[in-house]
Structures are given as structure tokens and as C-alpha cells.
PDB file of C-alpha atoms in Angstrom:
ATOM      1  CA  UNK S   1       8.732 -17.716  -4.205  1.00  0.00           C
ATOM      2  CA  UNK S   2       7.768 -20.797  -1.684  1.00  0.00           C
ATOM      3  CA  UNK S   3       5.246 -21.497   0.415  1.00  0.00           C
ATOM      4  CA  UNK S   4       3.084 -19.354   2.208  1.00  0.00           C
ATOM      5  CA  UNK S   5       1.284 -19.388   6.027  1.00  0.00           C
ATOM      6  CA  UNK S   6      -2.058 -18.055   6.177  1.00  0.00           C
ATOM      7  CA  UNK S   7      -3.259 -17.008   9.753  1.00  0.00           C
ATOM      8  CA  UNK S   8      -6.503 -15.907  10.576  1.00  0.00           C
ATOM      9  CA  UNK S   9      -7.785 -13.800  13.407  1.00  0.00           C
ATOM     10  CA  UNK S  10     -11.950 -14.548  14.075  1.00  0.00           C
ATOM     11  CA  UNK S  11     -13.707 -12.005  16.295  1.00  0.00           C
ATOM     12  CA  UNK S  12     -11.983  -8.760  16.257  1.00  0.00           C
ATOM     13  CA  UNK S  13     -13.136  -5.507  15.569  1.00  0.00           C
ATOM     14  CA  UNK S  14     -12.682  -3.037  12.782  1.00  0.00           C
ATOM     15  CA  UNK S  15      -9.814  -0.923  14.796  1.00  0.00           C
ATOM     16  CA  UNK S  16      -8.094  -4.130  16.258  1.00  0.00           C
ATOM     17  CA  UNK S  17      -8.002  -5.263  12.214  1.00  0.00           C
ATOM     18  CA  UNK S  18      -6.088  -1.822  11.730  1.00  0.00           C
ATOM     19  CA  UNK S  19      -3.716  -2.333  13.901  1.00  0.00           C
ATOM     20  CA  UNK S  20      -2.959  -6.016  13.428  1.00  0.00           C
ATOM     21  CA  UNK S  21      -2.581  -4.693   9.995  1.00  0.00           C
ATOM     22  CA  UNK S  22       0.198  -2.293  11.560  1.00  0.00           C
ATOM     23  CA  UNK S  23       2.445  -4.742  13.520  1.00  0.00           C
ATOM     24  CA  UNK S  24       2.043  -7.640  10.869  1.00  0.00           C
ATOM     25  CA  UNK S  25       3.171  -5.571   7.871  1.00  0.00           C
ATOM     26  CA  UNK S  26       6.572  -4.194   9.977  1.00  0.00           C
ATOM     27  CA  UNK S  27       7.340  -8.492  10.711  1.00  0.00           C
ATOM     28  CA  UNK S  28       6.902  -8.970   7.023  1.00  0.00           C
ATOM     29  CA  UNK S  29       3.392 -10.055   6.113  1.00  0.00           C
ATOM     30  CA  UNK S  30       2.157  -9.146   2.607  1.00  0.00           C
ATOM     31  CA  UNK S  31      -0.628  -9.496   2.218  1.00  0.00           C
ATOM     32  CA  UNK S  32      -4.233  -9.568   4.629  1.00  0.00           C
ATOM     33  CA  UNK S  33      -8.057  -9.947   3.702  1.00  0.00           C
ATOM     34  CA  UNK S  34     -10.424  -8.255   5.663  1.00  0.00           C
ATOM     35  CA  UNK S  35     -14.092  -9.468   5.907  1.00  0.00           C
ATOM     36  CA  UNK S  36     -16.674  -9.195   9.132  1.00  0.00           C
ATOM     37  CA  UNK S  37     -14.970 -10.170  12.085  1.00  0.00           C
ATOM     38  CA  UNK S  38     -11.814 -11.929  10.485  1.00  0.00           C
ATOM     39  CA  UNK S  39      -8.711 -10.896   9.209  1.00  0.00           C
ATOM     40  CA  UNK S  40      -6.485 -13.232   7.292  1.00  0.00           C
ATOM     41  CA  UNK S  41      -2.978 -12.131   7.088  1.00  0.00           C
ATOM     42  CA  UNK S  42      -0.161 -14.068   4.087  1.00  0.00           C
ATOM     43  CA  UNK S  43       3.353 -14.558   5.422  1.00  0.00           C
ATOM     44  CA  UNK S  44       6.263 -16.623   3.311  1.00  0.00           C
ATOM     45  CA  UNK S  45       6.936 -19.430   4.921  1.00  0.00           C
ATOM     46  CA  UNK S  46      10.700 -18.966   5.222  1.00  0.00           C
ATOM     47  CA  UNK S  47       9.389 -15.328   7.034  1.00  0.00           C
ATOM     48  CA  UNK S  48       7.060 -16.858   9.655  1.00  0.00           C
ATOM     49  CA  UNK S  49       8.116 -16.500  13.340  1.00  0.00           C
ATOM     50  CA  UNK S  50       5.541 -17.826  15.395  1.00  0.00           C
ATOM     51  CA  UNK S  51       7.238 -16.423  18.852  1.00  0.00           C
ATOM     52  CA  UNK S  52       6.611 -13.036  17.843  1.00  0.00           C
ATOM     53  CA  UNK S  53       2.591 -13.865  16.523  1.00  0.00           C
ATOM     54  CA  UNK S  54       2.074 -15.912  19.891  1.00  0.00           C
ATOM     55  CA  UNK S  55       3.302 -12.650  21.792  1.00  0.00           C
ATOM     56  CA  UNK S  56       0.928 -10.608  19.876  1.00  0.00           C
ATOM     57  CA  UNK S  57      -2.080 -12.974  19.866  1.00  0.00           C
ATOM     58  CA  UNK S  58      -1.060 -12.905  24.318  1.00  0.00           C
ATOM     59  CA  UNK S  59      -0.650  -9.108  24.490  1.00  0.00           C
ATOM     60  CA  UNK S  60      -4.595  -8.637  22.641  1.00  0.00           C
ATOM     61  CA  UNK S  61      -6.031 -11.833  23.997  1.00  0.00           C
ATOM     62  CA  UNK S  62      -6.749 -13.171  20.165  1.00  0.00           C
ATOM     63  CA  UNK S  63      -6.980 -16.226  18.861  1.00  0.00           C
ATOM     64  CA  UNK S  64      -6.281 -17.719  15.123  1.00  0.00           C
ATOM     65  CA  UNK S  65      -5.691 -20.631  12.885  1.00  0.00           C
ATOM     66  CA  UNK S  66      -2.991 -21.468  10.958  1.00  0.00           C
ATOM     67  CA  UNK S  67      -3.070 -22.871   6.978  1.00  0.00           C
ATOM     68  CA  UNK S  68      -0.041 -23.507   5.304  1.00  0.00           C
ATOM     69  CA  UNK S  69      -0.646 -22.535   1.225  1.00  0.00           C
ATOM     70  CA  UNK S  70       1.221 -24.701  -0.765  1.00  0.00           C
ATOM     71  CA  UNK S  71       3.400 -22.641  -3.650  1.00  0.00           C
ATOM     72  CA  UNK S  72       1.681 -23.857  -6.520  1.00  0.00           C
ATOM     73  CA  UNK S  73      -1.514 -23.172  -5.549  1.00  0.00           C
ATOM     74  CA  UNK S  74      -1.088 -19.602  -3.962  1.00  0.00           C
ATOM     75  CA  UNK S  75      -2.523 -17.762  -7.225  1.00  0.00           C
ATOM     76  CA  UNK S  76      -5.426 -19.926  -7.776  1.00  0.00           C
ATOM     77  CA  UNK S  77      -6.157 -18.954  -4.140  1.00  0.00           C
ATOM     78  CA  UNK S  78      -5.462 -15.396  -4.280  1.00  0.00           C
ATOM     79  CA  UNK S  79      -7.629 -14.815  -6.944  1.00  0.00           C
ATOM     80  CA  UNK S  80     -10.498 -16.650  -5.704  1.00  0.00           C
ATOM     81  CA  UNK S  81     -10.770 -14.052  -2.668  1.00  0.00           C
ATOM     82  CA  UNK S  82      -9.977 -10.749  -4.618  1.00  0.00           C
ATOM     83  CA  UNK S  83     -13.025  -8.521  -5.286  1.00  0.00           C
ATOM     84  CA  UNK S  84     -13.419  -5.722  -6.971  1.00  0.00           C
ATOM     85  CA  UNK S  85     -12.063  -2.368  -5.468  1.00  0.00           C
ATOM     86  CA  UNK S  86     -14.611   0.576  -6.450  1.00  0.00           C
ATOM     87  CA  UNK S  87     -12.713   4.226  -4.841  1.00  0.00           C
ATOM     88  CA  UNK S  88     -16.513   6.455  -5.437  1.00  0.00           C
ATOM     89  CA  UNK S  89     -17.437   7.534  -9.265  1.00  0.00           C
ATOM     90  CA  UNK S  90     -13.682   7.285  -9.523  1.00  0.00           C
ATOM     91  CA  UNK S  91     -11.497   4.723 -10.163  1.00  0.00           C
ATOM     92  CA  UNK S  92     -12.406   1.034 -10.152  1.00  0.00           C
ATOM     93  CA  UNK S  93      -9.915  -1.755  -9.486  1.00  0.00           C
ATOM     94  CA  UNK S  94     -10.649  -5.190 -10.436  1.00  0.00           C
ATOM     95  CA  UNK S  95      -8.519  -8.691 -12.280  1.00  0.00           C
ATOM     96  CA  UNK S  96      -9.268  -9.149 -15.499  1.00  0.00           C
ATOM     97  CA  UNK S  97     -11.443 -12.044 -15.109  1.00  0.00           C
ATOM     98  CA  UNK S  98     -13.771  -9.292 -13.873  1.00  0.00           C
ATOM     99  CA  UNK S  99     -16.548  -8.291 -15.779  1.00  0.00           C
ATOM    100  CA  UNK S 100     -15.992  -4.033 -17.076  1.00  0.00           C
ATOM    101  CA  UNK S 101     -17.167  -1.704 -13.976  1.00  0.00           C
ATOM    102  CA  UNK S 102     -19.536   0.896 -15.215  1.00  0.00           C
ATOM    103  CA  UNK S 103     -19.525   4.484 -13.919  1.00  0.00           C
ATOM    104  CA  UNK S 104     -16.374   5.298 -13.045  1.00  0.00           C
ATOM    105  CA  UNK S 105     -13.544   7.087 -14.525  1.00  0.00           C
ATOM    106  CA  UNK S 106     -10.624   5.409 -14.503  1.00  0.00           C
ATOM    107  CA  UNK S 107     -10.553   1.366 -14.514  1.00  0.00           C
ATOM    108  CA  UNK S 108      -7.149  -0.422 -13.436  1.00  0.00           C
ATOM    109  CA  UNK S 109      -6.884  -4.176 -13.736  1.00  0.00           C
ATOM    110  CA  UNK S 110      -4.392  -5.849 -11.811  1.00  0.00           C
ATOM    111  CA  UNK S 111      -3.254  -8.941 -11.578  1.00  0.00           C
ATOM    112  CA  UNK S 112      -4.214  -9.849  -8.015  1.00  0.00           C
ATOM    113  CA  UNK S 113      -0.777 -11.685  -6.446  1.00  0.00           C
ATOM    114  CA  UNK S 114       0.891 -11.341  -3.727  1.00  0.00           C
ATOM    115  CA  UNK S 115       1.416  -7.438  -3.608  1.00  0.00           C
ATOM    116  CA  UNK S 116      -0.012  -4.917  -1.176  1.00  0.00           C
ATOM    117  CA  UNK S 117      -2.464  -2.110  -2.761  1.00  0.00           C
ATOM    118  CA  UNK S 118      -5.101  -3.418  -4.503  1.00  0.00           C
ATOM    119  CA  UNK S 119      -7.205  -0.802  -2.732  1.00  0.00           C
ATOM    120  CA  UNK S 120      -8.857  -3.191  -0.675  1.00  0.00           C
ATOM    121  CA  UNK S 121      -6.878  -1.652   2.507  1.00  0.00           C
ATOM    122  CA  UNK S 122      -8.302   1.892   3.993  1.00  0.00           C
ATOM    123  CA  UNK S 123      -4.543   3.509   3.450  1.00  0.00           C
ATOM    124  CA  UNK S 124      -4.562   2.609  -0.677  1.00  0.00           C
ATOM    125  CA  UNK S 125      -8.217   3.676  -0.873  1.00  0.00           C
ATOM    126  CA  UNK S 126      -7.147   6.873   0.808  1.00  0.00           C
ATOM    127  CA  UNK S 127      -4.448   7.668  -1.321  1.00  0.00           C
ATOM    128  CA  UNK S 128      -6.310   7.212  -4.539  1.00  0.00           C
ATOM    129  CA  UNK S 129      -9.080   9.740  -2.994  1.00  0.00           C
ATOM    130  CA  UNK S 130      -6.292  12.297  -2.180  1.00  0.00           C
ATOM    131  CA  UNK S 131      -4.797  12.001  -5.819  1.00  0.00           C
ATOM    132  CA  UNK S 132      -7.889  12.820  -7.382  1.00  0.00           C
ATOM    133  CA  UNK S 133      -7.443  16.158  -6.405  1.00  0.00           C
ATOM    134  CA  UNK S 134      -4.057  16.812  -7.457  1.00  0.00           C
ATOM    135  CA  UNK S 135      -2.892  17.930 -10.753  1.00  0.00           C
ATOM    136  CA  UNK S 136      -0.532  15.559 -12.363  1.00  0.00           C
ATOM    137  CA  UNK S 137      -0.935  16.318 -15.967  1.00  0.00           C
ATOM    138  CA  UNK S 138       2.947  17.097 -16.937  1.00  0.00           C
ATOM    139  CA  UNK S 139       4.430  15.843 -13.839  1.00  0.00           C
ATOM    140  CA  UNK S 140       7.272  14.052 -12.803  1.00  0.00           C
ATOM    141  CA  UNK S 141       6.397  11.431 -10.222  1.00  0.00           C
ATOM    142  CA  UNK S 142       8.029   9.070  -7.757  1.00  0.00           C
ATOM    143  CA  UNK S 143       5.965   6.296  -6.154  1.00  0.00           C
ATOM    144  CA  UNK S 144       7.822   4.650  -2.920  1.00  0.00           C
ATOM    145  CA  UNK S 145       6.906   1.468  -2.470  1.00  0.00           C
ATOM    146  CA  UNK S 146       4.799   0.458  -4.993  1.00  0.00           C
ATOM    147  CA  UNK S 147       3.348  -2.672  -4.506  1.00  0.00           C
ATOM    148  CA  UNK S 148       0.796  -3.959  -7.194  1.00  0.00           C
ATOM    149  CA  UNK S 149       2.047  -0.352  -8.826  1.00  0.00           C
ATOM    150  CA  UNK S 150      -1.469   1.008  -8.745  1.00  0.00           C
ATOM    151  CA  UNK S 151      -0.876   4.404  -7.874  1.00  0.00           C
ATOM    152  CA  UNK S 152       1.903   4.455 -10.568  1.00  0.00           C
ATOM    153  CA  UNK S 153       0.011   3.079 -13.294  1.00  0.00           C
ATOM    154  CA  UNK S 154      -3.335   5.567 -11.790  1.00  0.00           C
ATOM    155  CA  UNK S 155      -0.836   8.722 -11.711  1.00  0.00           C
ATOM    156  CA  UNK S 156       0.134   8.129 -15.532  1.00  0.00           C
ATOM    157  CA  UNK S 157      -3.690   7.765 -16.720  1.00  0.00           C
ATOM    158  CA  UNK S 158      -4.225  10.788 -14.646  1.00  0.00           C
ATOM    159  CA  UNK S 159      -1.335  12.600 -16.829  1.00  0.00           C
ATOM    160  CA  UNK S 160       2.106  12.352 -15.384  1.00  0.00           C
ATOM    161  CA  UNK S 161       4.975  12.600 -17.541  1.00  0.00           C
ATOM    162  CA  UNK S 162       7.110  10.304 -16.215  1.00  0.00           C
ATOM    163  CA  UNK S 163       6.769   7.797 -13.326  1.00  0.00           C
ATOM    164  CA  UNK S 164       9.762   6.014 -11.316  1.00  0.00           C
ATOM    165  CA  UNK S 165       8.087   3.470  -9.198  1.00  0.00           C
ATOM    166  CA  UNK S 166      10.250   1.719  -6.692  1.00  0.00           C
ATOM    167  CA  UNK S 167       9.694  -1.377  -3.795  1.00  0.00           C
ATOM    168  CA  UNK S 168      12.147  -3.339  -2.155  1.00  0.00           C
ATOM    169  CA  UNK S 169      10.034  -6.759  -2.587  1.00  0.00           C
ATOM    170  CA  UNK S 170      10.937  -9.001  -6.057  1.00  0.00           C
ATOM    171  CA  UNK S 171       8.014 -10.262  -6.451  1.00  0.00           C
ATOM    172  CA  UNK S 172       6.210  -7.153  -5.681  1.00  0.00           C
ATOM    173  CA  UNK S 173       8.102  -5.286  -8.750  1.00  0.00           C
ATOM    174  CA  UNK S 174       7.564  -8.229 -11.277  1.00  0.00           C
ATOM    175  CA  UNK S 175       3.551  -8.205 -10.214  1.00  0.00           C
ATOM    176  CA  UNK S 176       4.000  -4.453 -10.548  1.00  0.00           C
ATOM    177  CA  UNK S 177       5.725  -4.494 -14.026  1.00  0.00           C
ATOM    178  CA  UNK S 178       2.900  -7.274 -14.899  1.00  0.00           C
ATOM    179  CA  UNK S 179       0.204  -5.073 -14.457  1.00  0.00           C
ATOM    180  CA  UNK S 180       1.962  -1.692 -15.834  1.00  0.00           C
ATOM    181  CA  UNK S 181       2.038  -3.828 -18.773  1.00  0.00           C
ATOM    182  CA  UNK S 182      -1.607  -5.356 -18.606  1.00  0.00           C
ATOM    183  CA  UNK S 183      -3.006  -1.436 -18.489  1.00  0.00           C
ATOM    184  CA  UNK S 184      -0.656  -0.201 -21.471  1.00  0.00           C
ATOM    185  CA  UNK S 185       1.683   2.431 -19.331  1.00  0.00           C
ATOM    186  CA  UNK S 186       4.478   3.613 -21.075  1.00  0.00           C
ATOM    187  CA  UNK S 187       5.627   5.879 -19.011  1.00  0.00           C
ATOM    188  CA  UNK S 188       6.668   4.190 -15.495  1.00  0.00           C
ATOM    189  CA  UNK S 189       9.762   2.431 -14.781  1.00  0.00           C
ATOM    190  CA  UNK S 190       9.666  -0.079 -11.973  1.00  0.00           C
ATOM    191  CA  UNK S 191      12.676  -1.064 -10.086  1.00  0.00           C
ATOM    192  CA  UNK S 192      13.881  -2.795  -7.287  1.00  0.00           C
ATOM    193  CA  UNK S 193      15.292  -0.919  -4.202  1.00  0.00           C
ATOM    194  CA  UNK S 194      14.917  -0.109  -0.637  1.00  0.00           C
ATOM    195  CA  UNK S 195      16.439   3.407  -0.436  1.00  0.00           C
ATOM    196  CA  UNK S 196      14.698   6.716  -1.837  1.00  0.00           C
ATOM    197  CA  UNK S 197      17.773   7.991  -3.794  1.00  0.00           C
ATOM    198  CA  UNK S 198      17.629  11.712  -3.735  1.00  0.00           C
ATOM    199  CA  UNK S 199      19.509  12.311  -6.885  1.00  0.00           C
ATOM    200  CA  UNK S 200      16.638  13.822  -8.981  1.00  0.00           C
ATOM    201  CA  UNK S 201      13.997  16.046  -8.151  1.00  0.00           C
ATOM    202  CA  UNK S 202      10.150  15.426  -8.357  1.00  0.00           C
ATOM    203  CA  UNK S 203       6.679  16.929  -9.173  1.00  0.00           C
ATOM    204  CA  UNK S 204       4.833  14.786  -6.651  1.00  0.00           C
ATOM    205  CA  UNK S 205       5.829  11.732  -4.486  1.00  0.00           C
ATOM    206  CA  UNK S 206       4.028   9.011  -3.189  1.00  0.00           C
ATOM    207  CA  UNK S 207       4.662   6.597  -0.289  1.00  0.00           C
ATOM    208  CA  UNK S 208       2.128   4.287   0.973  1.00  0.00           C
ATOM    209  CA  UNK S 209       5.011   2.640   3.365  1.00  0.00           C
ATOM    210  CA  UNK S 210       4.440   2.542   7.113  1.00  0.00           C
ATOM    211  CA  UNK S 211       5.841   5.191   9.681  1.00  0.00           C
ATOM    212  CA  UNK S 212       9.466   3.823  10.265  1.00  0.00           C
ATOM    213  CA  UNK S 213      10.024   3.326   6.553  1.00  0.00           C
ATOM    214  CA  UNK S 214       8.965   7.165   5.661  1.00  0.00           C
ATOM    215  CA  UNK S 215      10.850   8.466   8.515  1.00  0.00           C
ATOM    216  CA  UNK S 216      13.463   6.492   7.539  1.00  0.00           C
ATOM    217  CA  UNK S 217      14.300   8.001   3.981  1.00  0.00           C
ATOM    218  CA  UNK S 218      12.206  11.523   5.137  1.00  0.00           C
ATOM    219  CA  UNK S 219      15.089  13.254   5.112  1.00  0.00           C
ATOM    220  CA  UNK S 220      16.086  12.734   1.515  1.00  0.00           C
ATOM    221  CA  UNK S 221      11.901  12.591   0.652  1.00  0.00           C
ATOM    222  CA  UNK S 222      12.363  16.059   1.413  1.00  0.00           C
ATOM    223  CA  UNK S 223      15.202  16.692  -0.296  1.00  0.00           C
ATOM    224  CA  UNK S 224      13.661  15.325  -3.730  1.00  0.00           C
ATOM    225  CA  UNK S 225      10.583  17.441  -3.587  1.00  0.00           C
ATOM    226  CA  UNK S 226      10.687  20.475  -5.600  1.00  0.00           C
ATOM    227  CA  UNK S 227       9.307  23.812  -5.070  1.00  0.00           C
ATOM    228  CA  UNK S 228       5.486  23.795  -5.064  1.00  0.00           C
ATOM    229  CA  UNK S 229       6.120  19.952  -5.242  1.00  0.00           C
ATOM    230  CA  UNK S 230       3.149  17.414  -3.691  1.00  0.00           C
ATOM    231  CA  UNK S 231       4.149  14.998  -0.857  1.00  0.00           C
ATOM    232  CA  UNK S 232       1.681  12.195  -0.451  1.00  0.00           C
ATOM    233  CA  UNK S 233       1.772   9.775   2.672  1.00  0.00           C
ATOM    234  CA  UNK S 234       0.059   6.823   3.783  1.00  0.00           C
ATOM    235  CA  UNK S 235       0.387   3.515   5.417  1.00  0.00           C
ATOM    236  CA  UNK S 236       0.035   5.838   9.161  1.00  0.00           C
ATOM    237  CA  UNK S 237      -1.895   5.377  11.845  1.00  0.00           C
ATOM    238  CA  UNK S 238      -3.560   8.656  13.370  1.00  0.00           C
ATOM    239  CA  UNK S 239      -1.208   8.255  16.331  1.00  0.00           C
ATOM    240  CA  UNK S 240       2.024   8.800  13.639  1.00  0.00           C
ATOM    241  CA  UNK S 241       0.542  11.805  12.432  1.00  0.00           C
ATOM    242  CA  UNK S 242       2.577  14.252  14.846  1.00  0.00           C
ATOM    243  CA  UNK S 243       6.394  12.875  14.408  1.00  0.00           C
ATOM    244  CA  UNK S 244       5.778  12.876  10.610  1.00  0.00           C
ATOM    245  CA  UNK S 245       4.279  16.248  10.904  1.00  0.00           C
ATOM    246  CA  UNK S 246       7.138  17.731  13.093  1.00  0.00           C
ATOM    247  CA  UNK S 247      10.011  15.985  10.771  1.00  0.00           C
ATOM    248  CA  UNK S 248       8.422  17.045   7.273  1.00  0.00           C
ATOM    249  CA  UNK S 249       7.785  20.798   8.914  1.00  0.00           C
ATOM    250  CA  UNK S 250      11.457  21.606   9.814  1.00  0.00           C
ATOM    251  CA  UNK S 251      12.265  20.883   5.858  1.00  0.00           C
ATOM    252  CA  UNK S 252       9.331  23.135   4.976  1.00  0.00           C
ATOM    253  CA  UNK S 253       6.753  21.288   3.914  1.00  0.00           C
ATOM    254  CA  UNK S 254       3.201  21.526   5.981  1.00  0.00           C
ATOM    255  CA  UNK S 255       0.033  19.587   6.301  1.00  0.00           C
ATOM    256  CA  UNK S 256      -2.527  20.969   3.477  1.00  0.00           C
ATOM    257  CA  UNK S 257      -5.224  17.773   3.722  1.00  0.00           C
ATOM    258  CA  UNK S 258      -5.819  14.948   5.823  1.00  0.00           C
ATOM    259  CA  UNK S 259      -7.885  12.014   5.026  1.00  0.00           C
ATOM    260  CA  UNK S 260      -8.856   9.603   7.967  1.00  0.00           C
ATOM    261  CA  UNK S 261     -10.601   5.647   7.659  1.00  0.00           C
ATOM    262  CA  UNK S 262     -10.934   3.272   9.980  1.00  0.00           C
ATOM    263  CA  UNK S 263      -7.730   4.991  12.448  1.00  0.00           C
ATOM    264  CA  UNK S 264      -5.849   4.871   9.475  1.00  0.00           C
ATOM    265  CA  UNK S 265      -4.180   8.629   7.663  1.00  0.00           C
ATOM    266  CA  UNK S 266      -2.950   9.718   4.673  1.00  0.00           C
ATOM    267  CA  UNK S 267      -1.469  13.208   4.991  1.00  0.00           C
ATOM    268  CA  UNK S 268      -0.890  15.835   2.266  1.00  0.00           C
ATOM    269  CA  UNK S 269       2.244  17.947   2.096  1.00  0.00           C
ATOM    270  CA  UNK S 270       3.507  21.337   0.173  1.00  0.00           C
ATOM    271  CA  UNK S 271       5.758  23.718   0.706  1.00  0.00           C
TER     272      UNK S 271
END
């Protein structure tokens, strides 16, 4: 892992955040903070192409700064700007130099690197509401694109028999296997890939991804379901919400819940 660019937007809105968040994460940033009128957004240095963020910052008339975060100090910094993540009288989400978070029935503690889903972002937050409502207890699960591996190590306190969590980021699955480890899981295996492999059949999937990504491997998403199986998507914008609908309904499977923050979805599916 090497250095990392921090840029950071000052004076947009909420919705302009939400969609910066959108383009950035498709040319490979990892990782964003979002406070009152800023958005910082974590690229690797090797990654950064400043052509493409000067045609952005043109096309919506923004302006930023640029840091450059030296390797060896990138987890000091991370952790000095994560906060607690509190999803209702649910789950909380916090690092483990976090004091215990009364109230709430489920408590993850991450490790807060450089991984998306720590819940901070609407689409995580949104997928942890929707899974509160499912039944997992017994259930084979697959999580695509796992990130920090929150949902995994959240669907396996909530009961799942078995969880295979994937992402196609290194550093993403060691943070992942990190903090499976940190909140005693023994029943999720994290690996590295960027395919959905459709050679076993699952209970409920999950994939916080982004619209290209899930239409990508939809077809063998699909396939992998089983009968009165769960499908679980995130990581859309309300605009997606048609083509994913369309695909996902000509392989049987149709909207049963939507969840909407901040022009963000995450989108329920059954057969």
C-alpha cells in the first residue's frame, strides 16, 4: 500500500456529495468523509488521474484542495476522523478505541482503514436497515463486495450459517479478515475476487457495489439465488433503479422494499 491523495470539495450540497460519491468510487477512490459542506474523497497515489478530477470539478463548477498522505501515516489519520456509526436502536459501529455504545443490539467494531462500509455512507446505513428485517438465522449467505466486511460479520451475529464474503481490493479483504477476527466470526470466509462465481447456490446475497458492477455479474447473481432466496442491493442511485429492476425481473425476481437516503437506494429482491 503507498501513498495516498486526499482531495476535498468545500461548498457543495448534500445531493452534489452523493453523486461525487458516484463518479469518484467508479475512477477508484476508496474511501470519502462527509461533514457540512465538504467532502473529502482518499485515492492511492499510483490511482490518481487528475485530468479526469479537473473535468469533473469543470463540468459542476467545484473547487478543491489537494493533500498528499504520506503511507506511514495514513492509519493514524484515518482513525482520527472515524466516528461512531449508530444504524437506530440497532446496530452500532465504532473502532475499538471507542468507548461501548449503549442501547443498541448489535455492536461491530472495526478497524477503521482504508475500506468502504463503515456505515458512515447513506448506501451501508441502508443496507443494515433492510437486513434487520430479514431472517437469516440458518442461512447461507454471500456478501459481494465486502469492504470493511460489516455486513458479513452483522449477517453471522444475526444467525447465518455460513458466510462467503468476497471484494476484489487486497487491502480491503485483509481489513475485512482483521475485523471478522476482532468480532469473533467463525463462520465467514473472506476472499479475494472480482467475479460472482455462480457455482453454489445462496439463502440471501448482498452487494453494496455500484450499478455497472451489479449489472455486470447480474446475470449469474441471479443464477445463485435460490428459491424464496433474498437479493439485497445497494451502492444505486434512484436514477439506476429501473435498468436493475428490468434486468433482475426477466430472471424472476421483483422489487419487495425500497429504502431511499439522500438520492441514494437500496432495493430488495425475491422471487
Amino acid at each position: 500500500m503507498g501513498n495516498y491523495i486526499q482531495i476535498s470539495f468545500d461548498g457543495i450540497q448534500s445531493e452534489q456529495q452523493e453523486l461525487l460519491i458516484a463518479f469518484l468510487s467508479e475512477a477508484g477512490y476508496e474511501g470519502f468523509e462527509e461533514n457540512d459542506n465538504v467532502l473529502s474523497a482518499y485515492i492511492e497515489e499510483k490511482n490518481f488521474d487528475k485530468v479526469l478530477l479537473n473535468e469533473l470539478v469543470y463540468k459542476y463548477q467545484l473547487t478543491y484542495t489537494e493533500q498528499l498522505i504520506p503511507q506511514q501515516n495514513w492509519n493514524k489519520f484515518w482513525e482520527s476522523n472515524f466516528q461512531p456509526v449508530v444504524v437506530e436502536d440497532f446496530v452500532a459501529i465504532r473502532a475499538n478505541f471507542h468507548a461501548i455504545i449503549p442501547g443498541v443490539k448489535y455492536e461491530i467494531v472495526i478497524t477503521p482503514k482504508m475500506s468502504f462500509g463503515t456505515g458512515h455512507h447513506a448506501t451501508t446505513y441502508m443496507m443494515i436497515q433492510q437486513m434487520r428485517e430479514l431472517d437469516f438465522t440458518g442461512k447461507s449467505v454471500f456478501d459481494f463486495g465486502t469492504g470493511t466486511g460489516v455486513l458479513a460479520i452483522l449477517a453471522e451475529k444475526l444467525g447465518a450459517s455460513g458466510v462467503l464474503a468476497i471484494d476484489n481490493d487486497e487491502w480491503s479483504i485483509e481489513n475485512a479478515q482483521e475485523n471478522i477476527s476482532y468480532n469473533k466470526c467463525l463462520k465467514i470466509q473472506a476472499q479475494l475476487s472480482d467475479t460472482f462465481q455462480d457455482t453454489t447456490k445462496y439463502d440471501i446475497i448482498l452487494a453494496n457495489i455500484n450499478r455497472n458492477v451489479i449489472l455486470g455479474n447480474a446475470k449469474s447473481i441471479a443464477s445463485s439465488l435460490k428459491e424464496n432466496g433474498r437479493l439485497l442491493l445497494s451502492g444505486l442511485l434512484e436514477e439506476d433503479e429501473t435498468a436493475i429492476r428490468e434486468f433482475f425481473n426477466t430472471h424472476n425476481l421483483f422489487l419487495r422494499k425500497k429504502y431511499s437516503k439522500n438520492s441514494w437506494i437500496s432495493l430488495l429482491f425475491s422471487r
